[in-house]
CSV table of C-alpha atoms in Angstrom, one decimal:
chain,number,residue,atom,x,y,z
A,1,UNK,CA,-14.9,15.2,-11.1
A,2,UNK,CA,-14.8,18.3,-13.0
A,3,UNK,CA,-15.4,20.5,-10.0
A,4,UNK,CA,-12.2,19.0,-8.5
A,5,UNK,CA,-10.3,19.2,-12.4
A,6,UNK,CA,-11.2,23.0,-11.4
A,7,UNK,CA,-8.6,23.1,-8.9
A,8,UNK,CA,-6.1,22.4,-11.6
A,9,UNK,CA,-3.5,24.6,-10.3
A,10,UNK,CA,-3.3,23.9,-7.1
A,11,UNK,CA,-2.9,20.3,-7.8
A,12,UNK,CA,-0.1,20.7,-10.0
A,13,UNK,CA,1.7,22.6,-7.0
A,14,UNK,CA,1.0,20.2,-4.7
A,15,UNK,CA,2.5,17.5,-7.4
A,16,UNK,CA,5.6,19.8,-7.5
A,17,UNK,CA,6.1,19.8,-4.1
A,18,UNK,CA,5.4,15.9,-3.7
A,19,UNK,CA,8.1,15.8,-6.4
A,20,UNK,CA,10.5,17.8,-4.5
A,21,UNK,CA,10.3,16.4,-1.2
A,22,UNK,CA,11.0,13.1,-2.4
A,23,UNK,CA,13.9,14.2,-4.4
A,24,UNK,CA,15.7,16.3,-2.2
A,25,UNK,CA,15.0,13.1,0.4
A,26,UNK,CA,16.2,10.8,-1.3
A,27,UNK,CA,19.6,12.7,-1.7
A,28,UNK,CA,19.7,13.4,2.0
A,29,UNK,CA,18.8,9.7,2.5
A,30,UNK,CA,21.3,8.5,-0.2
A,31,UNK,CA,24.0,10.8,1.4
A,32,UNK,CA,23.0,9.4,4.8
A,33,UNK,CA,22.9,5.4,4.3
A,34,UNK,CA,26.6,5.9,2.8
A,35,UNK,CA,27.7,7.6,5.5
A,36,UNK,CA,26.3,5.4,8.2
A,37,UNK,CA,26.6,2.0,6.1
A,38,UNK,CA,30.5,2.9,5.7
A,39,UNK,CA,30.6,3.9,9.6
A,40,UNK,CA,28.9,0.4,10.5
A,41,UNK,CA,32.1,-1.2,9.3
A,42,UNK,CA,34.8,1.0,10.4
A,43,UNK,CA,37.6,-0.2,12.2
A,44,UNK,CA,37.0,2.3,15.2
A,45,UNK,CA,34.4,0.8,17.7
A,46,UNK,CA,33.2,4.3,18.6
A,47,UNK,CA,32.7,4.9,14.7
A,48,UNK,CA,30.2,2.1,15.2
A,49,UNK,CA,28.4,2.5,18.1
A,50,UNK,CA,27.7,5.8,16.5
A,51,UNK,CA,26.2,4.6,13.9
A,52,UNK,CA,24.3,2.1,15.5
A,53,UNK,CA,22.7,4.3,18.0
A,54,UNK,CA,21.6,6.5,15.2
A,55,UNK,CA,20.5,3.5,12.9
A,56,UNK,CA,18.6,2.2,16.2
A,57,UNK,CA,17.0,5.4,17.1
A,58,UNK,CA,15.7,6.1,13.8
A,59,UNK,CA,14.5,2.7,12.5
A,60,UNK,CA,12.8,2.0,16.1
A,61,UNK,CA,10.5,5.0,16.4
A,62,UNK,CA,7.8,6.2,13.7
A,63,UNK,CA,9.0,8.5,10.7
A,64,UNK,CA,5.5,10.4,11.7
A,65,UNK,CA,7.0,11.0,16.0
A,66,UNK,CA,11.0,11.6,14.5
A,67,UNK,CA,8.5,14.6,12.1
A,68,UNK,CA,6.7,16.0,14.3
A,69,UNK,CA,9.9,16.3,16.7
A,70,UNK,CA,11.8,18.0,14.5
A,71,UNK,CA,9.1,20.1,13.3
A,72,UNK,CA,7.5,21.1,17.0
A,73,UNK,CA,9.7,20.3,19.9
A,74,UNK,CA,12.9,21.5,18.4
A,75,UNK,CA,12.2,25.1,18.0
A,76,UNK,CA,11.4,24.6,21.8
A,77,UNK,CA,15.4,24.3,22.1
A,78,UNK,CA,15.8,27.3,19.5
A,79,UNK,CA,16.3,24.8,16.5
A,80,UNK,CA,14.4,25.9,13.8
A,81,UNK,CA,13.1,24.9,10.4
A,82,UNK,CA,10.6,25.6,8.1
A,83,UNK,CA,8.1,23.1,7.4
A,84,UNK,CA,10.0,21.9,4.2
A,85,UNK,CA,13.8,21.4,5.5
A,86,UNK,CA,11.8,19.3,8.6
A,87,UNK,CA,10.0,17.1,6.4
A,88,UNK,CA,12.7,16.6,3.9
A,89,UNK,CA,15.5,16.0,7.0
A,90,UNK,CA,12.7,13.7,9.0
A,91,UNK,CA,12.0,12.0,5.5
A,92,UNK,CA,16.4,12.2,4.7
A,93,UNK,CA,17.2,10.7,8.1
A,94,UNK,CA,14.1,8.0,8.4
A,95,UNK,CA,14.9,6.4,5.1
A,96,UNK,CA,18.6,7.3,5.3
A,97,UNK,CA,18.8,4.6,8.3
A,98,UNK,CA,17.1,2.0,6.2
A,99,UNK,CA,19.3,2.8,3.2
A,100,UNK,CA,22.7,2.0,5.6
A,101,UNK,CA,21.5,-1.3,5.8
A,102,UNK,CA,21.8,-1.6,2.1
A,103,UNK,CA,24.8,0.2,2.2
A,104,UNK,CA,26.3,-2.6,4.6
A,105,UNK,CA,24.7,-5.4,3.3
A,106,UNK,CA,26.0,-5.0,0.1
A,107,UNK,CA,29.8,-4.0,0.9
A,108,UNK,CA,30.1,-6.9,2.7
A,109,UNK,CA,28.4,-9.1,0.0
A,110,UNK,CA,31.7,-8.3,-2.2
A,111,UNK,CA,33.5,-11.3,-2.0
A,112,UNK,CA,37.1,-11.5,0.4
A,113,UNK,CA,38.7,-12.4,-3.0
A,114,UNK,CA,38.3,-8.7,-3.7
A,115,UNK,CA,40.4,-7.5,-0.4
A,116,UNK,CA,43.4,-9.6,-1.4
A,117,UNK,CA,43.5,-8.4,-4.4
A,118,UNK,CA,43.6,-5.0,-3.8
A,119,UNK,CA,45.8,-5.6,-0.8
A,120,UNK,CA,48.1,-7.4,-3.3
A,121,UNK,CA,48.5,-3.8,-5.7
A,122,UNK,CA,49.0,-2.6,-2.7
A,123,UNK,CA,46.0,-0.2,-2.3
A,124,UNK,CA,45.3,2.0,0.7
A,125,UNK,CA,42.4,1.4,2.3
A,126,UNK,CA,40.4,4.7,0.7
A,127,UNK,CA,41.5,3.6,-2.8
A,128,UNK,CA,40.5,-0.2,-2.2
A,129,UNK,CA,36.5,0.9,-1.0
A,130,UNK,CA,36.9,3.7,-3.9
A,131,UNK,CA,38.0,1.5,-6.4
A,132,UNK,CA,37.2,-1.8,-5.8
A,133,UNK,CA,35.0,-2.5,-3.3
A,134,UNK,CA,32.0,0.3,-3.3
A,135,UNK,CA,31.8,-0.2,-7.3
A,136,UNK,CA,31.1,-3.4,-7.1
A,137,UNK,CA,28.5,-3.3,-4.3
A,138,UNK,CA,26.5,-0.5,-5.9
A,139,UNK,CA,24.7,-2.7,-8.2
A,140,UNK,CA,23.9,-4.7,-5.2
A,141,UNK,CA,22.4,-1.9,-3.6
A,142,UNK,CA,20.1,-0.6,-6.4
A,143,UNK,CA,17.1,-3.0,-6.2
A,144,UNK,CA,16.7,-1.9,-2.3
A,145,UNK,CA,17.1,1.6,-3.0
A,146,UNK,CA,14.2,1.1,-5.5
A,147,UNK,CA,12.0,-0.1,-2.7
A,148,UNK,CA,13.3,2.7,-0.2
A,149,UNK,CA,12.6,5.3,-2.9
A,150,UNK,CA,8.5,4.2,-3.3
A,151,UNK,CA,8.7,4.2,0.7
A,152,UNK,CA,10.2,7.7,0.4
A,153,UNK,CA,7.7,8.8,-1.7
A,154,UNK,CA,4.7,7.4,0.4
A,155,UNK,CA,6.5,9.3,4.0
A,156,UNK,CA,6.5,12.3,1.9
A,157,UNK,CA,2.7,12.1,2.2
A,158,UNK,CA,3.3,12.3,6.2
A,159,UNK,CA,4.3,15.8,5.7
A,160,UNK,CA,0.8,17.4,4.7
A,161,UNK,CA,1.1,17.0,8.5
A,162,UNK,CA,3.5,19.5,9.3
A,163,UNK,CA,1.8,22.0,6.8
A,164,UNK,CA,3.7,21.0,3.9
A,165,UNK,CA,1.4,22.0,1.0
A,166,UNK,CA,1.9,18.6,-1.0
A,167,UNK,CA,-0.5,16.3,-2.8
A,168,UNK,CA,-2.1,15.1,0.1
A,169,UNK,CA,-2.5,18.4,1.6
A,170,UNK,CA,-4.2,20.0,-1.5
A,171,UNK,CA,-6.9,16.9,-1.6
A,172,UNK,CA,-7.6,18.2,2.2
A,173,UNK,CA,-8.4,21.2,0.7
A,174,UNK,CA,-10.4,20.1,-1.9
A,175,UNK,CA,-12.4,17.9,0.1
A,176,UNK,CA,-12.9,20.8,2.7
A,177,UNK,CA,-14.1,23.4,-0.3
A,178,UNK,CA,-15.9,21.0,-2.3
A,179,UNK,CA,-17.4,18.5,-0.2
A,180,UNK,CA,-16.7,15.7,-2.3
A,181,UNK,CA,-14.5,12.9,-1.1
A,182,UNK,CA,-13.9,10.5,-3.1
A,183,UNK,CA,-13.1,12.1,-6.0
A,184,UNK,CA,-10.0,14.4,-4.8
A,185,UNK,CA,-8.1,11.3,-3.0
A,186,UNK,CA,-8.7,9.1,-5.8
A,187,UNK,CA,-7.3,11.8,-8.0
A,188,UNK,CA,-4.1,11.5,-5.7
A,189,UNK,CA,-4.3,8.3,-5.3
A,190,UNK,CA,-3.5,8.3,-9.1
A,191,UNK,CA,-1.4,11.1,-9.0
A,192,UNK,CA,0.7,9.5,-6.3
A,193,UNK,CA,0.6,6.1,-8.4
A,194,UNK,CA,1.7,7.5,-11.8
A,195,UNK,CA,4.9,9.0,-10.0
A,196,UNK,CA,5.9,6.1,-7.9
A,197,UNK,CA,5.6,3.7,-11.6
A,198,UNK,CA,7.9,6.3,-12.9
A,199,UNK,CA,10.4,6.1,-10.2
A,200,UNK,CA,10.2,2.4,-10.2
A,201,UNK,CA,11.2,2.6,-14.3
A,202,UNK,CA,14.4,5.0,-13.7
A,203,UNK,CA,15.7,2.3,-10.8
A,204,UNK,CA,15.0,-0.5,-13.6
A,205,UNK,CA,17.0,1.5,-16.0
A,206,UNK,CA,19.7,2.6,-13.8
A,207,UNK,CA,19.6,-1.0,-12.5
A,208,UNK,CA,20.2,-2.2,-15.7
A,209,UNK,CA,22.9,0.4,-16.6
A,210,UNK,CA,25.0,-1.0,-13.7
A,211,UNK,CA,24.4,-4.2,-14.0
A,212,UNK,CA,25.8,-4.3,-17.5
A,213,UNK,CA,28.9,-6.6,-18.6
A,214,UNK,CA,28.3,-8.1,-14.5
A,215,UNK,CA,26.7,-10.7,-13.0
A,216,UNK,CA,26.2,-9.9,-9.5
A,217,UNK,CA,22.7,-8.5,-9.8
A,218,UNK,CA,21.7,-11.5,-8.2
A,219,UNK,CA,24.4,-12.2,-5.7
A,220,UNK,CA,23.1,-9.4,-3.2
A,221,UNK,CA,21.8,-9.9,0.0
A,222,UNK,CA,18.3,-7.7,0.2
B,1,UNK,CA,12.7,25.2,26.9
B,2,UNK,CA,13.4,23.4,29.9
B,3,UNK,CA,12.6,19.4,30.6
B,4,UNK,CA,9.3,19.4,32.9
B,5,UNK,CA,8.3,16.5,35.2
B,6,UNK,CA,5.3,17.4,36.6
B,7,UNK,CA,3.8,17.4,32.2
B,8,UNK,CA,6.0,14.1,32.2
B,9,UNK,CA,4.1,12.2,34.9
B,10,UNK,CA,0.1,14.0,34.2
B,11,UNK,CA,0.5,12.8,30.6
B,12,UNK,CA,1.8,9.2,31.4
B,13,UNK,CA,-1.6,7.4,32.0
B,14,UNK,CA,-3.0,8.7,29.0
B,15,UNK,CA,-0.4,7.6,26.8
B,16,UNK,CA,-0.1,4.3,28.7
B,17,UNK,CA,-3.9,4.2,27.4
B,18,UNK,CA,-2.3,5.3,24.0
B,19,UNK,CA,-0.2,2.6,23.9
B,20,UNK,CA,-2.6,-0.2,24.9
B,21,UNK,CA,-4.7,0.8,21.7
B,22,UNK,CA,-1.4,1.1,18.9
B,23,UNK,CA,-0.6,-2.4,20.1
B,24,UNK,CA,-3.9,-3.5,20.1
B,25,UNK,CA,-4.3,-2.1,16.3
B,26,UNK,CA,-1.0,-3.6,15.2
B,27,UNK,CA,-2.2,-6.9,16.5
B,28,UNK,CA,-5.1,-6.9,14.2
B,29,UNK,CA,-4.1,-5.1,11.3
B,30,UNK,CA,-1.2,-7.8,11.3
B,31,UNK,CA,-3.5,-10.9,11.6
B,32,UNK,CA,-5.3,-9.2,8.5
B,33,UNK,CA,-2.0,-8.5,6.9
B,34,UNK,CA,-1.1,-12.5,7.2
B,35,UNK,CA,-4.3,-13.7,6.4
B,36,UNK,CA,-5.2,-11.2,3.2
B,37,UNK,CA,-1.1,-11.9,2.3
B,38,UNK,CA,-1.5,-16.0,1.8
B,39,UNK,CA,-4.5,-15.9,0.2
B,40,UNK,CA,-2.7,-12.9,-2.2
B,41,UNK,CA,0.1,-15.1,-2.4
B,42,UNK,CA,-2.1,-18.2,-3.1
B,43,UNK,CA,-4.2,-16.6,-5.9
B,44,UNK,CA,-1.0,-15.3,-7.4
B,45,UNK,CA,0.0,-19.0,-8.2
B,46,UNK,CA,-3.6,-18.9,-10.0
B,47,UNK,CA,-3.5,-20.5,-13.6
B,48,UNK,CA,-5.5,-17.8,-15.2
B,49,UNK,CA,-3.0,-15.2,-16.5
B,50,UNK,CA,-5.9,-12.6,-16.2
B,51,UNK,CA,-5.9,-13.4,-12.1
B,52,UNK,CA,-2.1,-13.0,-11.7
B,53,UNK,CA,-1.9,-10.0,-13.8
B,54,UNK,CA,-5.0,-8.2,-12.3
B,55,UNK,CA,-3.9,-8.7,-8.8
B,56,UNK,CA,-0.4,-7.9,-9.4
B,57,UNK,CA,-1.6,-4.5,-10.3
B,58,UNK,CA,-4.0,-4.6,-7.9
B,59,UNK,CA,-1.4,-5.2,-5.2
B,60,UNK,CA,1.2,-2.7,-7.0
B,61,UNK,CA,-1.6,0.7,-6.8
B,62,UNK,CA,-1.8,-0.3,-3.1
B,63,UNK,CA,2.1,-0.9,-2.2
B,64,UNK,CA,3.1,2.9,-4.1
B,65,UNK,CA,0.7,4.9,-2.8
B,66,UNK,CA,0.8,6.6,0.8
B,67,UNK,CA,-1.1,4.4,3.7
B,68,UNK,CA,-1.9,7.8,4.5
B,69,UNK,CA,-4.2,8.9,1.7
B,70,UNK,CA,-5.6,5.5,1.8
B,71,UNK,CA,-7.0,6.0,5.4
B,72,UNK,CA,-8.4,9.3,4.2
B,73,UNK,CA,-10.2,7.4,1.5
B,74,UNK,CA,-11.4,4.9,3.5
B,75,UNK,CA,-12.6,6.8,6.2
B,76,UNK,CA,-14.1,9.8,4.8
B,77,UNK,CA,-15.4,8.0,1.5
B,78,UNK,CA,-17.1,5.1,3.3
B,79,UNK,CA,-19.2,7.1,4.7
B,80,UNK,CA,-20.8,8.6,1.2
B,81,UNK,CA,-22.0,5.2,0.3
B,82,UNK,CA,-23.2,4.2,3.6
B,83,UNK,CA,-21.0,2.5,5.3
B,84,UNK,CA,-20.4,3.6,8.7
B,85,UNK,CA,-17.2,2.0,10.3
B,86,UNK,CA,-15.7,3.5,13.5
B,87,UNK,CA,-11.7,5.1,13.0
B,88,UNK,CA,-10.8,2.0,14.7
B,89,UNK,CA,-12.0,-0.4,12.4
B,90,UNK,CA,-11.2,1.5,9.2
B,91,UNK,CA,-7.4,2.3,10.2
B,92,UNK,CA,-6.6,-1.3,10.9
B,93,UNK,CA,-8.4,-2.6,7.7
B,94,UNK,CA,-6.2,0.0,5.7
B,95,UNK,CA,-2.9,-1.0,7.5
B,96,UNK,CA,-3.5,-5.0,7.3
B,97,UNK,CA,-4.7,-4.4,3.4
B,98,UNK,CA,-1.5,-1.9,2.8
B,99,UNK,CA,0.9,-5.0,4.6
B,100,UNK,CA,-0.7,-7.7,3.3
B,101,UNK,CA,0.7,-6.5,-0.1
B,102,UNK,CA,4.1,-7.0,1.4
B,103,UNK,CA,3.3,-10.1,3.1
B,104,UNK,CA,2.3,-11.6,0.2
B,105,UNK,CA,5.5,-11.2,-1.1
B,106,UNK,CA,7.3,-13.2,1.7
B,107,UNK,CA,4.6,-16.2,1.8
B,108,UNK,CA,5.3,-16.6,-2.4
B,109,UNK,CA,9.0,-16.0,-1.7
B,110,UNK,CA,8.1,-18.9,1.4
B,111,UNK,CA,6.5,-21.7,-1.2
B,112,UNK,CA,8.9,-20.8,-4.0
B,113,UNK,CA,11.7,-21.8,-1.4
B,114,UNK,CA,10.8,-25.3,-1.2
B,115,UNK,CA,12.0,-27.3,-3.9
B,116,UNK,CA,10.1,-28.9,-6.8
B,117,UNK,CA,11.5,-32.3,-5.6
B,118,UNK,CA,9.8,-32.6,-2.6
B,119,UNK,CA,6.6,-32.1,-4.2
B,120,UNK,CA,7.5,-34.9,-6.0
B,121,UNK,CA,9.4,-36.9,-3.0
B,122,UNK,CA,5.6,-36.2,-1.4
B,123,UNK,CA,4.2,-38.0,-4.1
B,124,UNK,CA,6.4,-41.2,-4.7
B,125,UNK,CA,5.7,-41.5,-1.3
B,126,UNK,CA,1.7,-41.9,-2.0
B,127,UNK,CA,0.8,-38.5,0.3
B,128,UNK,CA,-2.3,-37.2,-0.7
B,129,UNK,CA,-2.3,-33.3,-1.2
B,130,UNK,CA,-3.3,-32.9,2.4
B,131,UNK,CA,-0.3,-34.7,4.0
B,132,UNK,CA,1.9,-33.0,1.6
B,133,UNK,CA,1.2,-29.7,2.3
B,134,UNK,CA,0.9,-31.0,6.1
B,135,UNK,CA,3.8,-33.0,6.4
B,136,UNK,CA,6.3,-32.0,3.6
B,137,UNK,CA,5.6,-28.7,2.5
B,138,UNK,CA,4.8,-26.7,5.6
B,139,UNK,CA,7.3,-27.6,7.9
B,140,UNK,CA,9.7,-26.5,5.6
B,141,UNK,CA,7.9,-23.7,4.3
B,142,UNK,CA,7.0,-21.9,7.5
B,143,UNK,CA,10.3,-21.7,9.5
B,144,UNK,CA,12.1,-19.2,6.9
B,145,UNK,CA,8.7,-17.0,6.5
B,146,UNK,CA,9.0,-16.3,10.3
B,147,UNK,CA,11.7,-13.2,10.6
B,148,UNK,CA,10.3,-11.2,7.6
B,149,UNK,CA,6.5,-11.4,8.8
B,150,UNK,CA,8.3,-10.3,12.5
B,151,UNK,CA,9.9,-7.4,11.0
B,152,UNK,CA,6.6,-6.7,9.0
B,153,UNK,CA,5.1,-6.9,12.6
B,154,UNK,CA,7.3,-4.0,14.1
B,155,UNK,CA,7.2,-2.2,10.6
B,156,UNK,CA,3.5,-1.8,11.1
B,157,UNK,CA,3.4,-1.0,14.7
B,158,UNK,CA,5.7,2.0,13.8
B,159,UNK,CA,2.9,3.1,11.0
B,160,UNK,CA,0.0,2.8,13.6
B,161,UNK,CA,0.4,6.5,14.4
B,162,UNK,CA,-1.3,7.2,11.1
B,163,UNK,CA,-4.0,6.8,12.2
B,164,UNK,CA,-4.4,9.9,15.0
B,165,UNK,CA,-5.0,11.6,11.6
B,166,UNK,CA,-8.6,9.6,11.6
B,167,UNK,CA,-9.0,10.6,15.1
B,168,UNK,CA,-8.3,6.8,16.9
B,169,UNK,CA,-6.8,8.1,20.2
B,170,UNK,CA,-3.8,5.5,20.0
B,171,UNK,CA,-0.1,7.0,21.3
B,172,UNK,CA,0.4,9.6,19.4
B,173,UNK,CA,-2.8,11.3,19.3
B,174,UNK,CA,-2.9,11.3,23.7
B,175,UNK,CA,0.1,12.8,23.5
B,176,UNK,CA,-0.9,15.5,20.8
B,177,UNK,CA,-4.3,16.0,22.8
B,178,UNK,CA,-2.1,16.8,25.7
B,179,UNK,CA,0.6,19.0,24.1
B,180,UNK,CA,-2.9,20.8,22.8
B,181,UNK,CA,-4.2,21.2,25.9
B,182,UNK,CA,-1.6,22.5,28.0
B,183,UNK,CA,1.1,23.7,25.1
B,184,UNK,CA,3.8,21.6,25.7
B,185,UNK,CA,5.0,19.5,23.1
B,186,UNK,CA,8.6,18.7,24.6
B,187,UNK,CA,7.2,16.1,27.0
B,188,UNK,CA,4.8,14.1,25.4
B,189,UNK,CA,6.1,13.9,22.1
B,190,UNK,CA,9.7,12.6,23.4
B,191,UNK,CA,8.1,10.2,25.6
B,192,UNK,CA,6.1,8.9,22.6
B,193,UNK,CA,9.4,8.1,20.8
B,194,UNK,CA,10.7,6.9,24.0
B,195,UNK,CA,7.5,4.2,24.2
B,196,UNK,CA,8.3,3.4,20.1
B,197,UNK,CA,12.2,2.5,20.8
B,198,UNK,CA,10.9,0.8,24.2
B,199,UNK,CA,8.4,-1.7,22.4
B,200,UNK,CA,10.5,-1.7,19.3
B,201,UNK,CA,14.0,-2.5,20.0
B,202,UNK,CA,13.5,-5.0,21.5
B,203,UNK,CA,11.2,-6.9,19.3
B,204,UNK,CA,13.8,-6.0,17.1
B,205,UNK,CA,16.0,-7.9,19.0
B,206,UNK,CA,14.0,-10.9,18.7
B,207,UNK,CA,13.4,-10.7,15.1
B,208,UNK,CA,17.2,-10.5,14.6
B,209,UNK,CA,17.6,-14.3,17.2
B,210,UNK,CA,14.8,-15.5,15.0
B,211,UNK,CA,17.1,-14.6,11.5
B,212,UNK,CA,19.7,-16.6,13.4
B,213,UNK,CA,17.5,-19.4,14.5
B,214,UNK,CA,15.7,-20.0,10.9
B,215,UNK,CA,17.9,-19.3,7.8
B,216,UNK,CA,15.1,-16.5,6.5
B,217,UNK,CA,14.3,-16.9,3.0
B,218,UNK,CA,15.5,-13.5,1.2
B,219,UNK,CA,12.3,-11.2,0.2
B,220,UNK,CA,13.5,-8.8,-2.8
B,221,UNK,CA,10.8,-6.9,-2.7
């Protein structure tokens, strides 16, 4: 163990970059499920054929093939990105698709009661989803964006694939320089544990922050 | 880069042979994933606090940490203590443990559904535990477990790919071997995601008439 504790600094890199791949996807993929989930119930059909093609195309294939794509055939086409905007756009869009579901699920789970009344102050349609509606579904939405946030973090392993230098990648290179095997992975392993139990403790408290003074924690549809 | 048919149609057989092998694993990673999940599920109702809180943990280290690592572990740490499995073998025994996690979830979330009074309805009627579970229980139980464990299904096909990483030539590794061979990644990588949305969509499909068909019970986790 201590010959792998010897690598001390590239592990702490490789954390980092674990760390920032899952953050900066999950604000593409919060950004993303919004976006679609609001398009899924637009009153233009083309709006939501849109968005059903994407949501189709990008919960039907593997995160892994939707990776490597951007990663290795784009540039073929004279798109190009390094190896961190792919992974974080591949991780953004992947999980993004998932999260419009949520999105959805959880406008519509806001009862009619709610339309008429804004209809009855005479709200325009942006002010009823800003004011009324999407407040009340985002406490709905938190407990599924906990569980896409730990699924977020486990793609992000995906991209020690495309070169990424993250956890998993560094353990490669442990394993490679030191020979030892079980050591380095069950150090990430860990590693990778410790950060998803932190994640899943913000969502509890930003669960709870929402939820206060409501009772519709439990009314969502998951 | 232009679109090539000739690399379209030399690389088709292989990933046809590809394909056979990701649906093959899927198949039996997800009979481990159902099997491992109710007996998870079952020995989650244990009595013993030290059971339920041990294997909750137990179940929690495996569902946060990337199925990718745990392939690595599996495969290239087995080995140190002997153990000689082929890719094959390890990558569906990491998938169906990794699922089984989430399985688990949906057969508790299954038994919770059914009410306490039919236990008890089971009982005034003088069924023994066996004709309970058989007669009373099940048939309720089953029907809304049925869409969740399908999407599970397609949820793992889509993660088989993992496991080109410990070299089991399933769909995405053929085509990788290919693009290797004859540079060209274009091709065979689009008509790997081509095969994904072919088999998936339209289990998709089903799982969505199944939701309609049996009220599904409602997983939060």
């Amino acid at each position: 163990m201590n010959e792998v504790l010897e690598f001390y600094p590239i592990l702490i890199k490789g954390t980092i970059v674990t760390i920032q791949l899952t953050v900066l996807g999950a604000i593409v993929a919060l950004i993303i499920s919004f976006i679609v989930g609001i398009a899924r119930i637009s009153s233009f059909a083309s709006v939501r054929v849109i968005a059903i093609v994407y949501l189709e195309f990008f919960r039907g294939s593997s995160a892994l093939v939707q990776m490597f794509f951007i990663y290795f055939v784009l540039p073929m086409w004279g798109i190009y990105f390094d190896a961190i905007t792919a992974g974080v756009i591949a991780c953004g869009l992947n999980v993004g698709a998932y999260g419009s579901e949520a999105v959805r699920g959880a406008i519509l789970a806001v009862s009619k009661e709610q339309h008429e009344a804004s209809q009855a102050l005479n709200y325009s349609s942006y002010e009823k989803y800003r004011y009324v509606i999407i407040p009340q579904a985002i406490p709905i939405m938190i407990p599924t964006f906990g569980n896409l946030l730990i699924e977020l973090m486990k793609l992000t392993a995906v991209c020690s694939l495309i070169t990424i230098s993250d956890l998993t990648f560094v353990a490669q290179i442990i394993r490679v320089q030191t020979a030892l095997t079980l050591e380095p992975f069950l150090l990430i392993l860990i590693i990778y544990f410790i950060i998803a139990t932190v994640l899943v403790q913000i969502v509890d408290m930003i669960a709870k922050k929402f939820s206060k003074g409501r009772n519709i924690m439990t009314a969502g549809d998951k | 880069m232009e679109w090539n048919w000739d690399h379209a149609y030399a690389v088709l057989p292989q990933l046809l042979k590809g394909l056979v092998i990701t649906i093959e694993a899927t198949i039996v990673a997800s009979l481990i994933a159902y099997i491992l999940g109710l007996a998870i599920a079952i020995f989650k109702m244990s009595k013993s606090k030290l059971v339920r809180v041990s294997l909750y943990w137990m179940t929690e280290f495996v569902r946060r940490t990337p199925i990718l690592v745990q392939l690595y572990v599996v495969f290239y740490v087995l080995p140190d203590f002997g153990i000689f499995l082929e890719a094959f073998t390890c990558g569906v025994i990491v998938l169906g443990i990794h699922f089984s996690t989430y399985t688990s979830e949906v057969f508790r979330a299954g038994i919770d559904n059914v009410s306490k009074g039919q236990w008890e309805a089971a009982k005034s009627l003088n069924y023994n535990p066996y004709q309970a579970w058989k007669h009373v229980i099940l048939p309720q139980a089953i029907p809304p477990m049925i869409p969740p464990l399908a999407n599970y299904l397609i949820t793992m096909f889509k993660e088989t790919p993992l496991l080109a990483f410990i070299t089991v030539v399933e769909l995405f590794r053929a085509a990788d071997q290919y693009s290797n061979s004859y540079y060209t990644y274009l091709e065979p990588m689009t008509l790997v995601g081509v095969f994904f949305l072919i088999v998936s969509i339209p289990s998709a499909m089903i799982a969505m008439k199944l939701e309609k068909k049996f009220k599904p019970i409602k997983v939060t986790r």
